[in-house]
Amino acid sequence: MRWWDIEPVLELEKELFPDDAWSRGMFWSELAHARGPGASRRYVAAVDGERIVGYAGLAAVGGLGDIQTIAVAREQWGTGLGSALLTDLLRHATAFECTEVLLEVRVDNERAQKLYERFGFEPIGFRRGYYQPGNVDALVMRLTDPASAPATPSASASVEETPVQGTETHG
């Protein structure tokens, strides 16, 4: 993901997460840490034709990775794009030498929870009222060894090098 992707990413963000969408400033801040020799972030955007249809981000500090965001346009659900994005983030968590990866997911987002469970994430707790302003709880999940995360058939190829059912991904 690059700075010029922020506006289309924001459109998708607001469509998918109307109550708790990230702000423009949040994306700018994250991308500021994604380039250069001291990079501690990985952000990718998936493009289908001219339209961004997915994006994902990882922060890595001191051996700990944190999945910051994963989003896939509704018309892309079930295509394997979410798995491909997650595979890319976990590959980079390994490159960042992360020994574990954490994430928060809305307690009412069963679709995402099932994706994370397929990759070996396990629930470890809750963050009450984490998603604001809706006051929705977050389930905290952990993957203890990102290097050994199973790659599903739809996620085995690099999202940078191989389109996922007509979708290109740019890091």
XYZ file of C-alpha atoms in Angstrom:
171
model
C 0.000 0.000 0.000
C 1.254 3.467 -0.852
C 0.106 6.970 0.059
C -1.963 7.275 -3.133
C -3.999 4.242 -2.039
C -5.247 5.968 1.119
C -8.338 7.628 -0.423
C -9.705 4.454 -2.084
C -8.800 2.435 1.023
C -10.777 4.932 3.127
C -13.818 4.434 0.874
C -13.684 0.670 1.419
C -12.949 1.161 5.139
C -16.074 3.318 5.573
C -18.181 0.861 3.569
C -17.087 -2.141 5.659
C -16.685 -0.481 9.076
C -19.086 2.495 9.113
C -19.109 2.893 12.903
C -15.422 2.446 13.662
C -13.547 3.197 10.445
C -9.922 4.268 10.625
C -9.182 7.898 9.841
C -6.962 9.224 7.058
C -4.401 10.190 9.711
C -4.273 6.648 11.091
C -3.391 5.249 7.657
C -0.801 7.989 7.038
C 0.792 7.255 10.404
C 0.999 3.523 9.716
C 2.425 3.988 6.216
C 5.093 6.318 7.616
C 6.518 3.275 9.419
C 6.280 0.932 6.417
C 9.266 2.098 4.349
C 12.988 2.463 4.780
C 15.639 0.609 6.748
C 13.798 0.916 10.083
C 10.416 -0.212 8.731
C 8.240 -1.884 11.351
C 5.033 -2.160 9.323
C 3.744 -4.098 6.320
C 0.709 -2.780 4.432
C -0.682 -4.228 1.216
C -3.592 -3.298 -1.031
C -5.370 -5.737 -3.360
C -6.552 -4.286 -6.664
C -9.102 -5.690 -9.109
C -8.789 -3.647 -12.286
C -8.761 -0.052 -11.028
C -10.533 -0.702 -7.699
C -8.975 -1.551 -4.341
C -10.860 -4.614 -3.079
C -8.817 -5.443 0.008
C -6.021 -4.314 2.251
C -4.135 -5.483 5.293
C -1.537 -4.253 7.744
C 0.933 -5.626 10.284
C 2.993 -3.869 12.970
C 6.098 -5.602 14.334
C 8.104 -4.600 17.397
C 10.511 -6.620 19.528
C 9.528 -10.059 18.290
C 5.788 -9.371 18.543
C 3.582 -8.912 15.498
C 0.168 -7.283 15.615
C -2.314 -7.597 12.764
C -3.582 -4.024 12.562
C -6.270 -4.489 9.928
C -7.571 -6.840 7.253
C -10.472 -5.886 5.014
C -11.956 -7.482 1.905
C -14.736 -5.993 -0.247
C -17.992 -7.932 0.141
C -18.016 -9.033 -3.508
C -14.616 -10.683 -2.899
C -15.725 -12.688 0.154
C -15.140 -16.401 -0.362
C -12.506 -15.908 -3.085
C -9.474 -16.597 -0.888
C -8.368 -12.961 -0.847
C -8.559 -12.728 2.966
C -6.383 -15.853 3.245
C -3.897 -14.442 0.752
C -3.650 -11.144 2.635
C -3.190 -12.934 5.953
C -0.569 -15.251 4.436
C 1.373 -12.216 3.226
C 1.275 -10.594 6.674
C 2.410 -13.795 8.400
C 5.252 -14.225 5.915
C 6.392 -10.712 6.767
C 5.947 -11.331 10.496
C 8.471 -14.121 10.070
C 10.786 -11.776 8.145
C 10.440 -9.258 11.001
C 11.503 -12.148 13.321
C 8.203 -12.166 15.220
C 7.818 -15.189 17.482
C 4.109 -14.542 17.982
C 1.357 -12.522 16.344
C -1.651 -10.984 18.055
C -4.856 -9.500 16.695
C -8.189 -8.155 17.843
C -11.402 -9.082 16.051
C -14.955 -7.995 16.756
C -16.791 -10.617 18.808
C -19.638 -10.455 16.280
C -17.374 -11.104 13.251
C -17.523 -14.891 13.073
C -16.360 -14.967 9.446
C -13.015 -13.350 10.371
C -12.645 -15.469 13.515
C -12.961 -18.645 11.436
C -10.301 -17.394 9.020
C -7.881 -16.725 11.879
C -8.610 -20.113 13.474
C -7.778 -21.864 10.164
C -4.347 -20.253 10.385
C -3.809 -21.445 13.944
C -4.786 -18.346 15.940
C -6.283 -19.134 19.350
C -8.477 -16.932 21.545
C -6.669 -15.623 24.627
C -8.998 -12.955 26.018
C -11.312 -10.026 25.437
C -11.014 -6.259 25.290
C -14.294 -4.856 26.568
C -15.684 -1.947 24.551
C -12.648 -1.956 22.243
C -14.518 -0.891 19.101
C -15.902 2.603 19.538
C -18.279 4.341 19.287
C -20.372 1.146 19.147
C -18.858 -0.195 22.401
C -18.329 -3.631 20.812
C -15.978 -6.085 22.507
C -12.885 -7.488 20.784
C -11.727 -11.080 20.952
C -7.935 -11.167 21.290
C -6.283 -14.009 19.385
C -2.680 -15.210 19.267
C -0.559 -17.265 16.891
C 2.516 -18.543 18.698
C 4.674 -19.418 15.662
C 3.865 -17.478 12.484
C 6.527 -19.399 10.541
C 4.540 -22.621 11.003
C 1.120 -21.191 10.113
C -0.622 -23.496 7.652
C -0.957 -22.098 4.155
C -4.306 -22.944 2.606
C -4.327 -23.833 -1.109
C -5.829 -20.431 -1.953
C -3.183 -18.667 0.103
C -0.039 -20.570 -0.770
C 1.196 -18.130 -3.419
C 2.600 -14.706 -2.671
C -0.047 -12.038 -3.042
C 2.572 -9.737 -4.569
C 3.487 -12.117 -7.349
C 0.252 -13.931 -8.152
C -3.218 -12.454 -8.683
C -5.948 -13.991 -6.519
C -8.875 -14.711 -8.835
C -8.282 -11.617 -10.936
C -7.077 -9.515 -8.031
C -3.599 -8.015 -7.912
C -1.976 -7.037 -4.632
C 0.608 -4.313 -4.234
C 2.814 -3.855 -1.149
